[in-house]
PDB file of N, CA and C in Angstrom:
ATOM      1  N   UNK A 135     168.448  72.717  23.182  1.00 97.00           N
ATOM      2  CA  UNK A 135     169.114  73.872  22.588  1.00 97.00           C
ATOM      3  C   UNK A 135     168.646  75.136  23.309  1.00 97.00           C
ATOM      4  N   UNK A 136     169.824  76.148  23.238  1.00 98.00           N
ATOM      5  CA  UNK A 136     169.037  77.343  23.680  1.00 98.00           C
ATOM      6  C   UNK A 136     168.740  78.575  22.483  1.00 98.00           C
ATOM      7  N   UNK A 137     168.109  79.114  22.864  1.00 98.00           N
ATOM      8  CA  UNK A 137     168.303  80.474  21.970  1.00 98.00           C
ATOM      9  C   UNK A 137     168.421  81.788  22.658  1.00 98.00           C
ATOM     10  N   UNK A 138     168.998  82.594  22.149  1.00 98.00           N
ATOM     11  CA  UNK A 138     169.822  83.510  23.173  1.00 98.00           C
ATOM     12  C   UNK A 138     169.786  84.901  22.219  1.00 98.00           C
ATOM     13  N   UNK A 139     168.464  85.693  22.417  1.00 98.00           N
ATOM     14  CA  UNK A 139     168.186  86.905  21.145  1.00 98.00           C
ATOM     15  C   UNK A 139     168.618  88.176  22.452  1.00 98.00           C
ATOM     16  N   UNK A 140     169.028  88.860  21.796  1.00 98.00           N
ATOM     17  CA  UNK A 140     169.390  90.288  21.771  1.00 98.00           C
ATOM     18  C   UNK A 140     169.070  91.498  21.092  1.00 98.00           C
ATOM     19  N   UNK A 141     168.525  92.704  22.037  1.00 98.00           N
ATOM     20  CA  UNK A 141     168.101  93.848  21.207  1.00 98.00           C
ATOM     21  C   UNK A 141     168.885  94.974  21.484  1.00 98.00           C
ATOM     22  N   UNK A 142     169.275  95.539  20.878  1.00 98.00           N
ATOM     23  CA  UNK A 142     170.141  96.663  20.564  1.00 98.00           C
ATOM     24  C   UNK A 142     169.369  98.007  20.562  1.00 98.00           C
ATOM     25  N   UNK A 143     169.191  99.093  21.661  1.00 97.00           N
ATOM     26  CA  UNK A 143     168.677 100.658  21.495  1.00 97.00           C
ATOM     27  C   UNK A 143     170.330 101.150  20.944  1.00 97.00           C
ATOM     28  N   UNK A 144     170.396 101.797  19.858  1.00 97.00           N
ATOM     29  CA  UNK A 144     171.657 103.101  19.546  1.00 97.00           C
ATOM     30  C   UNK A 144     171.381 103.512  20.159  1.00 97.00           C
ATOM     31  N   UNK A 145     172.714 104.906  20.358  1.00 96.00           N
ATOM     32  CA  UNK A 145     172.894 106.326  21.014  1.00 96.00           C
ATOM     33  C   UNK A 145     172.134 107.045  20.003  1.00 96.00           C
ATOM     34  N   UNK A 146     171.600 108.266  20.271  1.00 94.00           N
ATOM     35  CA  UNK A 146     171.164 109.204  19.619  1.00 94.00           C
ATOM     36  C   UNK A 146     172.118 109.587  18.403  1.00 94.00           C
ATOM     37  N   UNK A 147     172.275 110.016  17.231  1.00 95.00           N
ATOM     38  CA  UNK A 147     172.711 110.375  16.150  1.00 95.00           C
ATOM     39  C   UNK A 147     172.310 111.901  15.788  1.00 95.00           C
ATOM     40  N   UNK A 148     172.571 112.201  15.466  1.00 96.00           N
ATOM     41  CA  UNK A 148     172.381 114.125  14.836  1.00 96.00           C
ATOM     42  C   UNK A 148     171.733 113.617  13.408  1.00 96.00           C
ATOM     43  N   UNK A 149     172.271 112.620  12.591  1.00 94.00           N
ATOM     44  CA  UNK A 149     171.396 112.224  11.467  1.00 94.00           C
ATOM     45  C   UNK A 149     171.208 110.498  11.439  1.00 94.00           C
ATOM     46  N   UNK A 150     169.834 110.193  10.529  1.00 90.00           N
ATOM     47  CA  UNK A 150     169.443 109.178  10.550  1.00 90.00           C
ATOM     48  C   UNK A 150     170.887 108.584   9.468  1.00 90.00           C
ATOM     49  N   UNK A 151     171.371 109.469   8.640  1.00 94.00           N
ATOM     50  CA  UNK A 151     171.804 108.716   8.279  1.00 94.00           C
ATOM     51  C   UNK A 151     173.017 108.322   8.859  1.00 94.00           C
ATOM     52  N   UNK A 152     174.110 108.754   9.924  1.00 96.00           N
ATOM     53  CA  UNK A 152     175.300 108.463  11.322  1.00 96.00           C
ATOM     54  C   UNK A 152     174.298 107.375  11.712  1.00 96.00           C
ATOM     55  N   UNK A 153     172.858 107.099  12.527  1.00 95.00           N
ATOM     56  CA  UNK A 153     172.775 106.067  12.448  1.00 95.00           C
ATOM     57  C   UNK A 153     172.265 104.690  12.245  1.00 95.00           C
ATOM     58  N   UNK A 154     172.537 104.789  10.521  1.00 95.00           N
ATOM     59  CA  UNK A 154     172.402 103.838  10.018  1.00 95.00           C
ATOM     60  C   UNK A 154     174.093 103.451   9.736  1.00 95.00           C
ATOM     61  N   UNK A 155     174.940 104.136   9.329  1.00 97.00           N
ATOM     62  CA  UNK A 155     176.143 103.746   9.552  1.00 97.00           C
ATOM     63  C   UNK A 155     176.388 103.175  10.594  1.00 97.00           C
ATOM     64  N   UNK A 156     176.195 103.453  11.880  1.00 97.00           N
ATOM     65  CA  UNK A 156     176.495 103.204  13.106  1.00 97.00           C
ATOM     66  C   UNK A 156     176.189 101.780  13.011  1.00 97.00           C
ATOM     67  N   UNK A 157     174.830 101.134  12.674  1.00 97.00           N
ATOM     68  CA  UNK A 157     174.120 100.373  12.867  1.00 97.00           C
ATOM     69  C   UNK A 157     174.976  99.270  12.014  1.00 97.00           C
ATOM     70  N   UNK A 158     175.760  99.542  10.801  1.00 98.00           N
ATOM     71  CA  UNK A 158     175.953  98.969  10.068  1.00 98.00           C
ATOM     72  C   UNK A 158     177.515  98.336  10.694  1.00 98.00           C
ATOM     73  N   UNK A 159     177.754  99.608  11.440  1.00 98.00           N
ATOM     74  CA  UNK A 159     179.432  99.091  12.200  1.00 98.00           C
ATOM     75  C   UNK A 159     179.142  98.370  13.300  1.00 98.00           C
ATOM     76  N   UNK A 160     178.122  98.079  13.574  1.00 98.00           N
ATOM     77  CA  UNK A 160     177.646  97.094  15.319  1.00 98.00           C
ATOM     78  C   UNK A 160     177.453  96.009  14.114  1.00 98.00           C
ATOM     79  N   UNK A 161     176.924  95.820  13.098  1.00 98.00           N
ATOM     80  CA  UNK A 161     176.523  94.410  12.432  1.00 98.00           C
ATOM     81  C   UNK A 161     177.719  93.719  11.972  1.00 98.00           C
ATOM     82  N   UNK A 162     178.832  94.463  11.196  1.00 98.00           N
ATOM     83  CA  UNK A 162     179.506  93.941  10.691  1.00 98.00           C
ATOM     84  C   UNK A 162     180.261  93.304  11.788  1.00 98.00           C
ATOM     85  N   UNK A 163     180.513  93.901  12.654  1.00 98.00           N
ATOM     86  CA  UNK A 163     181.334  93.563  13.886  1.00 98.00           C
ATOM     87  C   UNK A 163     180.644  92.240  14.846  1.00 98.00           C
ATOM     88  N   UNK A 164     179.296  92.092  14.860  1.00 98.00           N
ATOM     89  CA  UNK A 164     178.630  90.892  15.233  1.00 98.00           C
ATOM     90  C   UNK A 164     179.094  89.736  14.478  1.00 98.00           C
ATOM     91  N   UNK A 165     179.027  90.249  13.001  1.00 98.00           N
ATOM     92  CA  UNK A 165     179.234  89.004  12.181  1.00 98.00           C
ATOM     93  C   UNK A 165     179.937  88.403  12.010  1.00 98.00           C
ATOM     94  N   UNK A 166     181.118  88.394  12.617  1.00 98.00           N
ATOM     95  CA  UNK A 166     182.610  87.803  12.837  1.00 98.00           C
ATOM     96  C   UNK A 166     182.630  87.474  13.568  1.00 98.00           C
ATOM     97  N   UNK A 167     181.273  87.208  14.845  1.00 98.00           N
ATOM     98  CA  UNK A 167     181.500  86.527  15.772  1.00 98.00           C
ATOM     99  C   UNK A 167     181.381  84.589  15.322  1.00 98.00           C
ATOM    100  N   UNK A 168     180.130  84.545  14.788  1.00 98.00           N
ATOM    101  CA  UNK A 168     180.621  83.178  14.737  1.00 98.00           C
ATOM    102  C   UNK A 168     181.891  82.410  13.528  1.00 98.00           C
ATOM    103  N   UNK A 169     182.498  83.127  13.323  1.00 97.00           N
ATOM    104  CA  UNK A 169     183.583  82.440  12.549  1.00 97.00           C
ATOM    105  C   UNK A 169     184.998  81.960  14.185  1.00 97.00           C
ATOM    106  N   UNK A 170     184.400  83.128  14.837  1.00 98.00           N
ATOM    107  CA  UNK A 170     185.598  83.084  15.738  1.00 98.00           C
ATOM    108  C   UNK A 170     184.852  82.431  17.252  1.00 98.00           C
ATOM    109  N   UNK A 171     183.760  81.938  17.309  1.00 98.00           N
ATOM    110  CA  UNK A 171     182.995  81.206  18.524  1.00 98.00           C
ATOM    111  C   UNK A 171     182.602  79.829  18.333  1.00 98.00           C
ATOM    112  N   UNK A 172     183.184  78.862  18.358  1.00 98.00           N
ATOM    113  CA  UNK A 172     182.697  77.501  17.730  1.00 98.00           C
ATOM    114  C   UNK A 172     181.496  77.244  18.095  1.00 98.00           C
ATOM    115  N   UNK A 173     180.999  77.536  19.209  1.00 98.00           N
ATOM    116  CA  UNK A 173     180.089  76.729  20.192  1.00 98.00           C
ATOM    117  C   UNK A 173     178.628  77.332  19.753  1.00 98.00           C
ATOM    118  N   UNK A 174     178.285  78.872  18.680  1.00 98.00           N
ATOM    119  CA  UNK A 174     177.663  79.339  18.458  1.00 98.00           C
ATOM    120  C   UNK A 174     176.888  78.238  16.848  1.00 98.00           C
ATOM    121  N   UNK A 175     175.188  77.964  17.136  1.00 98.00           N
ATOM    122  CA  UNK A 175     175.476  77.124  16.206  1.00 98.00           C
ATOM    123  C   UNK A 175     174.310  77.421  14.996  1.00 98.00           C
ATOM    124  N   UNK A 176     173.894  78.763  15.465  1.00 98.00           N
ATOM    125  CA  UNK A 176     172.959  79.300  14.657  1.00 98.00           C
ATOM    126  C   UNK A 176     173.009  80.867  14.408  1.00 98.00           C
ATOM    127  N   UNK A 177     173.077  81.760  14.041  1.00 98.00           N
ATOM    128  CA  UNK A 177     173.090  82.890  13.597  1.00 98.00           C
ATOM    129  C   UNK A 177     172.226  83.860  12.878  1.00 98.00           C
ATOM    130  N   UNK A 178     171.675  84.855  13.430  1.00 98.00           N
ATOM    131  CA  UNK A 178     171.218  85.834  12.272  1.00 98.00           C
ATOM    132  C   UNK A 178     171.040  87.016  13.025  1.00 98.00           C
ATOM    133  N   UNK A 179     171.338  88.387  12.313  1.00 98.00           N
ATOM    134  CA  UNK A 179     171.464  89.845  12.988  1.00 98.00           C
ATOM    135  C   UNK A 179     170.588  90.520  11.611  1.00 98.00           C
ATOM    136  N   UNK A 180     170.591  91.504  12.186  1.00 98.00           N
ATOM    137  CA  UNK A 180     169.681  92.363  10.895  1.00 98.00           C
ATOM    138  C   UNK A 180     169.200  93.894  12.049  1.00 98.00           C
ATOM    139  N   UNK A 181     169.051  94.507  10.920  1.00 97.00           N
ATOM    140  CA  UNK A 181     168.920  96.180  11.969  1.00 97.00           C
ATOM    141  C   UNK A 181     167.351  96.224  11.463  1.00 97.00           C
ATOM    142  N   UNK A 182     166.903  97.202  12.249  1.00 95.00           N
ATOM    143  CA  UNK A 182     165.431  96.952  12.196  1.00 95.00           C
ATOM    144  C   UNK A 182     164.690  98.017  11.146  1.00 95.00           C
ATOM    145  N   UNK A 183     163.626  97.721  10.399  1.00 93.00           N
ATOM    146  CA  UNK A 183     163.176  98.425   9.311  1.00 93.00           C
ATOM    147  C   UNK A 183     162.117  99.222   9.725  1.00 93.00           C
ATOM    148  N   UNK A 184     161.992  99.137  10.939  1.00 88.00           N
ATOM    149  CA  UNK A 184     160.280 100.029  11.667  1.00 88.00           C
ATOM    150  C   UNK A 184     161.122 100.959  12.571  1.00 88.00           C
ATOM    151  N   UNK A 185     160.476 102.296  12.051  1.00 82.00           N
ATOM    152  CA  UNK A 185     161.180 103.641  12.791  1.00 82.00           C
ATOM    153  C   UNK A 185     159.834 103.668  13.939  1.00 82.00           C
ATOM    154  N   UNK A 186     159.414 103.360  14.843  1.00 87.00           N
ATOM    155  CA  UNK A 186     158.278 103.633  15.965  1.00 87.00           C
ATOM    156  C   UNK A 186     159.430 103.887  17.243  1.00 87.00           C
ATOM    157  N   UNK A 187     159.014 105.037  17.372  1.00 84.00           N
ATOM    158  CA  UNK A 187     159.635 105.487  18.772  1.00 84.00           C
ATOM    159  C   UNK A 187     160.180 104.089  20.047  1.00 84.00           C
ATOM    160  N   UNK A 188     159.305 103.342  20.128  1.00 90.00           N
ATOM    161  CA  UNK A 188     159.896 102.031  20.962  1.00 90.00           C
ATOM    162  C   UNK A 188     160.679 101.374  20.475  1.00 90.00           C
ATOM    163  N   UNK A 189     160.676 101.101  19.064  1.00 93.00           N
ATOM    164  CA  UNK A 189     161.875 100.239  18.700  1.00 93.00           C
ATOM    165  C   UNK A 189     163.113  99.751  18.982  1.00 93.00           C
ATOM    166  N   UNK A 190     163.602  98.714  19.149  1.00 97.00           N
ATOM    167  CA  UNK A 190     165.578  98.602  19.362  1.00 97.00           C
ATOM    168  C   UNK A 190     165.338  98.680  17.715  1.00 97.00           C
ATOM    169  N   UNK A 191     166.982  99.067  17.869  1.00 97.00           N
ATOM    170  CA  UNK A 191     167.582  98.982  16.633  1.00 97.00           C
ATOM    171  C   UNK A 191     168.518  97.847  15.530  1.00 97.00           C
ATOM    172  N   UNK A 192     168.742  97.291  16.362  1.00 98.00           N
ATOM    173  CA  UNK A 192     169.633  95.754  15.773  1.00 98.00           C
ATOM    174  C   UNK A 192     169.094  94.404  16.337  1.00 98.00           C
ATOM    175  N   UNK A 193     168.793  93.297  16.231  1.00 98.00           N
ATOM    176  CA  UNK A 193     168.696  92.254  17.080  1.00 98.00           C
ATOM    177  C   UNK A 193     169.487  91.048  16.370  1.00 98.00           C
ATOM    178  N   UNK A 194     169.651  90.678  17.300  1.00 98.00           N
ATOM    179  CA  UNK A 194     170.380  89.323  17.230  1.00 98.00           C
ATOM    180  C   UNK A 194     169.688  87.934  17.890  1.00 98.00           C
ATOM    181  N   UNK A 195     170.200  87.174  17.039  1.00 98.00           N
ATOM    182  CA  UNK A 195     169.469  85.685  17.237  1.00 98.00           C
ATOM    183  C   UNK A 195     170.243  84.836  17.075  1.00 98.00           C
ATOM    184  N   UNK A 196     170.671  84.260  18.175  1.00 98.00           N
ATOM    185  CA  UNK A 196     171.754  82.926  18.377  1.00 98.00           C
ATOM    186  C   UNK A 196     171.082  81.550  18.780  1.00 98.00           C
ATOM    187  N   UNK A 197     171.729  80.338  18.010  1.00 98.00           N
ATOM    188  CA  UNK A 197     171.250  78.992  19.217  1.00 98.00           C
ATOM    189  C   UNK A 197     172.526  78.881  19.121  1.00 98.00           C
ATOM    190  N   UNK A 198     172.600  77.979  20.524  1.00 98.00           N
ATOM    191  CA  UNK A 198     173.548  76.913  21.083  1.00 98.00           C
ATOM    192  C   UNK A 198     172.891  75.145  21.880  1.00 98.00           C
ATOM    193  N   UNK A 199     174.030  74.674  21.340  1.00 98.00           N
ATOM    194  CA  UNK A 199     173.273  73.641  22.094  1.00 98.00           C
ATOM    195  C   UNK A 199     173.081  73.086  23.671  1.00 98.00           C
ATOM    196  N   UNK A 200     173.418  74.119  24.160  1.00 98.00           N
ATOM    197  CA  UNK A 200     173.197  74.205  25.576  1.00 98.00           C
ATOM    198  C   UNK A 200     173.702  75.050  26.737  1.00 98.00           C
ATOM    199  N   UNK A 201     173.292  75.293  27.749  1.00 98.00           N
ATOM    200  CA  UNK A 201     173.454  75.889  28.557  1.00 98.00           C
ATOM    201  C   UNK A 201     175.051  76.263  28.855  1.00 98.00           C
ATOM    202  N   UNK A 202     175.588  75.383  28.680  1.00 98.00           N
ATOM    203  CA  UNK A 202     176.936  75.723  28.944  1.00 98.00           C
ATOM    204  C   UNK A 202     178.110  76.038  27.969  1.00 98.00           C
ATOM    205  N   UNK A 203     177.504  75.840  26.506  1.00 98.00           N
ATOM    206  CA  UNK A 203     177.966  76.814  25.506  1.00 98.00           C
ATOM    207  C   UNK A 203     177.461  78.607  25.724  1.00 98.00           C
ATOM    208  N   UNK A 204     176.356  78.277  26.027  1.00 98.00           N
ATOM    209  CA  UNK A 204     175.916  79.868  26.232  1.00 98.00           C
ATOM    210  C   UNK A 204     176.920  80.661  26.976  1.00 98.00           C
ATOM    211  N   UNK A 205     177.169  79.723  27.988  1.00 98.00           N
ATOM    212  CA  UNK A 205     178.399  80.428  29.117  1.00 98.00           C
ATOM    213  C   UNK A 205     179.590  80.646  28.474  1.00 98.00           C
ATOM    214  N   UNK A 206     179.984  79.652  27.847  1.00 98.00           N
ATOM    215  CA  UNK A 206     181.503  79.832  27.087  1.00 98.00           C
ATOM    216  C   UNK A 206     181.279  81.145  25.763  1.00 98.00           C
ATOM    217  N   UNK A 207     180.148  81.463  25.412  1.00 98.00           N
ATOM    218  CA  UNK A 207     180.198  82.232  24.545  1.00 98.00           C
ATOM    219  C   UNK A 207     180.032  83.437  25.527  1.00 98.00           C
ATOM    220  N   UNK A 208     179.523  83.345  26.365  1.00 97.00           N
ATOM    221  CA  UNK A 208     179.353  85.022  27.819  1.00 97.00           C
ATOM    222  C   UNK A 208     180.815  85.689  27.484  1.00 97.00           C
ATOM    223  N   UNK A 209     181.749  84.565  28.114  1.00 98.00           N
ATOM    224  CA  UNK A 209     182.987  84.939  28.668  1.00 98.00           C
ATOM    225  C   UNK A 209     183.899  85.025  27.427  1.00 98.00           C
ATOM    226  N   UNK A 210     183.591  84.127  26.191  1.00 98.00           N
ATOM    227  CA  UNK A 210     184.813  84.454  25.353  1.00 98.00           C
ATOM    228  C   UNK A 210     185.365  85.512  25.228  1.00 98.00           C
ATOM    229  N   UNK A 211     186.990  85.853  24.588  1.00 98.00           N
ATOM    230  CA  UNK A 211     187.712  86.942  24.861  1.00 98.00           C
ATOM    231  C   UNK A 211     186.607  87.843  23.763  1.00 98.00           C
ATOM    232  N   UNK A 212     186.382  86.838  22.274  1.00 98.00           N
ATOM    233  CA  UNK A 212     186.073  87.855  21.096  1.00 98.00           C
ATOM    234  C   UNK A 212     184.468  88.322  21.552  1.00 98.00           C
ATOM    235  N   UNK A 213     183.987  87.884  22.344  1.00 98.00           N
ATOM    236  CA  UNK A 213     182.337  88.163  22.753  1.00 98.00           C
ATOM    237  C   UNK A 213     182.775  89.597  23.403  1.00 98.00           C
ATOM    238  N   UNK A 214     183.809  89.548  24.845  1.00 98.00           N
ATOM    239  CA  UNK A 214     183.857  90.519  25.535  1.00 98.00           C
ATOM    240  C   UNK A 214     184.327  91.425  24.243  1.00 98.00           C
ATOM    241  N   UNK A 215     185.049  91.454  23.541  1.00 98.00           N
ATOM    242  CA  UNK A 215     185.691  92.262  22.715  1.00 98.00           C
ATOM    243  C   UNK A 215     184.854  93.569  22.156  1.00 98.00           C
ATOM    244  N   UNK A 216     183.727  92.388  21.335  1.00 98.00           N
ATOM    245  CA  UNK A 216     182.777  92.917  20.753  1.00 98.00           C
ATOM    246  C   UNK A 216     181.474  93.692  22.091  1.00 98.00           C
ATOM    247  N   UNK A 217     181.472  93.796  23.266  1.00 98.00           N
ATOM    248  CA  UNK A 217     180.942  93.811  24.148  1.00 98.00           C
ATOM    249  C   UNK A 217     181.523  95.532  24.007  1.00 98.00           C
ATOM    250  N   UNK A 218     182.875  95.860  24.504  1.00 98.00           N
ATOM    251  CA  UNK A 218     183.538  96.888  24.751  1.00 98.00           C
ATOM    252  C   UNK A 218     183.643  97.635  24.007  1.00 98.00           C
ATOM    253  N   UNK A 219     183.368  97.071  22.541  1.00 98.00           N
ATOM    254  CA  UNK A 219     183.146  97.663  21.317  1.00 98.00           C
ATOM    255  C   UNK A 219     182.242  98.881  21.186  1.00 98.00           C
ATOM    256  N   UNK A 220     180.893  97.830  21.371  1.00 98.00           N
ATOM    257  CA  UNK A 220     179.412  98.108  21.659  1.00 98.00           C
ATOM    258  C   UNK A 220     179.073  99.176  22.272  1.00 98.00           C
ATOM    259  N   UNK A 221     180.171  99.420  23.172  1.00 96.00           N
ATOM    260  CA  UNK A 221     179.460 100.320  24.527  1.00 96.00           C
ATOM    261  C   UNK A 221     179.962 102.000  23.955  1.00 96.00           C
ATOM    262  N   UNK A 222     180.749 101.857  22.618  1.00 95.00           N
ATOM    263  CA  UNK A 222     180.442 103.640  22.111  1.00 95.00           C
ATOM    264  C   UNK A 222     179.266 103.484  21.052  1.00 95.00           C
ATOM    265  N   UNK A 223     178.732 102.557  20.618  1.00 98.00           N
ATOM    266  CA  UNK A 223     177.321 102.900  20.036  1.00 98.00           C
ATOM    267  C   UNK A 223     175.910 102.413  20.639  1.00 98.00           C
ATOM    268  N   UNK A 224     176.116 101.632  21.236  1.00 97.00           N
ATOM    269  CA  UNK A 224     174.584 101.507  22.007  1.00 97.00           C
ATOM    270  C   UNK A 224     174.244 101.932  23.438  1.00 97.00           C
ATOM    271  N   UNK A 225     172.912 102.405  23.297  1.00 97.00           N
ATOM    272  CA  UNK A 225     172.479 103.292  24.615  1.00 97.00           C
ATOM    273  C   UNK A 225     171.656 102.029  26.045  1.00 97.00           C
ATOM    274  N   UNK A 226     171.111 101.374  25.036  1.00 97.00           N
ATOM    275  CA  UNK A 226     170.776 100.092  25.928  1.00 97.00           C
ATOM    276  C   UNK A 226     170.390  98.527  25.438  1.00 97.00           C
ATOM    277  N   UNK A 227     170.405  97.956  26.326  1.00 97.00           N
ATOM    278  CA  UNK A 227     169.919  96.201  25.343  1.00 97.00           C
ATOM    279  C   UNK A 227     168.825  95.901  26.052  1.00 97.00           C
ATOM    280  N   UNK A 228     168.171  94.764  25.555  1.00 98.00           N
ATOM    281  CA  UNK A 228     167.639  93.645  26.335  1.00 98.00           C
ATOM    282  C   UNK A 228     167.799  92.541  25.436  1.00 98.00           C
ATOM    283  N   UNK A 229     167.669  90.852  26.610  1.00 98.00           N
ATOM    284  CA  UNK A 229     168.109  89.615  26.588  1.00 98.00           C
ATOM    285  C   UNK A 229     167.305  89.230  26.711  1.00 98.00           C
ATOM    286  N   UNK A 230     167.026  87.913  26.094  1.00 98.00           N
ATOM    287  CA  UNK A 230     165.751  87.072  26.636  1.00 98.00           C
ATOM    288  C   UNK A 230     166.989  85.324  26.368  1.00 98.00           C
ATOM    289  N   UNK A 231     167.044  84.561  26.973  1.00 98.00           N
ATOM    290  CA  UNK A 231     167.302  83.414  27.020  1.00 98.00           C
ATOM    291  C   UNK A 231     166.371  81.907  27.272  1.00 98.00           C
ATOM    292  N   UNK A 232     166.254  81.062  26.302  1.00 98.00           N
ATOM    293  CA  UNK A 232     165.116  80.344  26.726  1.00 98.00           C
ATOM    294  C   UNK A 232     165.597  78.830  25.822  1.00 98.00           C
ATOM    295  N   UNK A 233     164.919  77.954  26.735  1.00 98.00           N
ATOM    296  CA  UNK A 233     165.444  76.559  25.619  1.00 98.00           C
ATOM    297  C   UNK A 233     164.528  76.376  24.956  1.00 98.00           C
ATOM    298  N   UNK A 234     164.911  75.612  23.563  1.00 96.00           N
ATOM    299  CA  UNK A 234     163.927  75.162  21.896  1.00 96.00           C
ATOM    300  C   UNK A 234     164.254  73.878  22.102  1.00 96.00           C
TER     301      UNK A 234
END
């Protein structure tokens, strides 16, 4: 299996509370991914509860059962979708990919 986590930095906000909304419109919008990705076979997102200057703000935690679901989930249309989405609220990511 793989697991395939993701961290989410937001854009800057004028108030904490724009983004926690913000945060809340990148989650809901994650969460419809696996209804619409078969190959995705584990799930969980959550925004982060520690305000420390380094922090990301959202992460995500996927398994699949292998390498080449991972790929089919890269390229799906609804992945890119949510990808293009992404790119008016987050300022940067990081990936880590690794097999369990």
């Amino acid at each position: 299996m793989i697991r395939h986590i993701v961290m989410f930095r937001l854009r800057e906000y004028p108030t904490a509370a724009e983004k926690q909304k913000a945060a809340g419109e990148v989650l809901d919008e994650l969460r419809k991914l696996p209804e619409k990705i078969h190959v995705i076979r584990s799930f969980e997102a959550g925004a982060n509860i520690c305000s420390d200057a380094w922090a990301f703000d959202i992460a995500l935690d996927l398994t699949f059962d292998s390498e080449a679901d991972l790929e089919i989930y890269r390229y799906h249309p609804d992945h890119q979708a949510f990808i293009a989405f992404n790119r008016n609220y987050s300022a940067s990511k990081v990936v880590v990919d690794f097999v369990i």
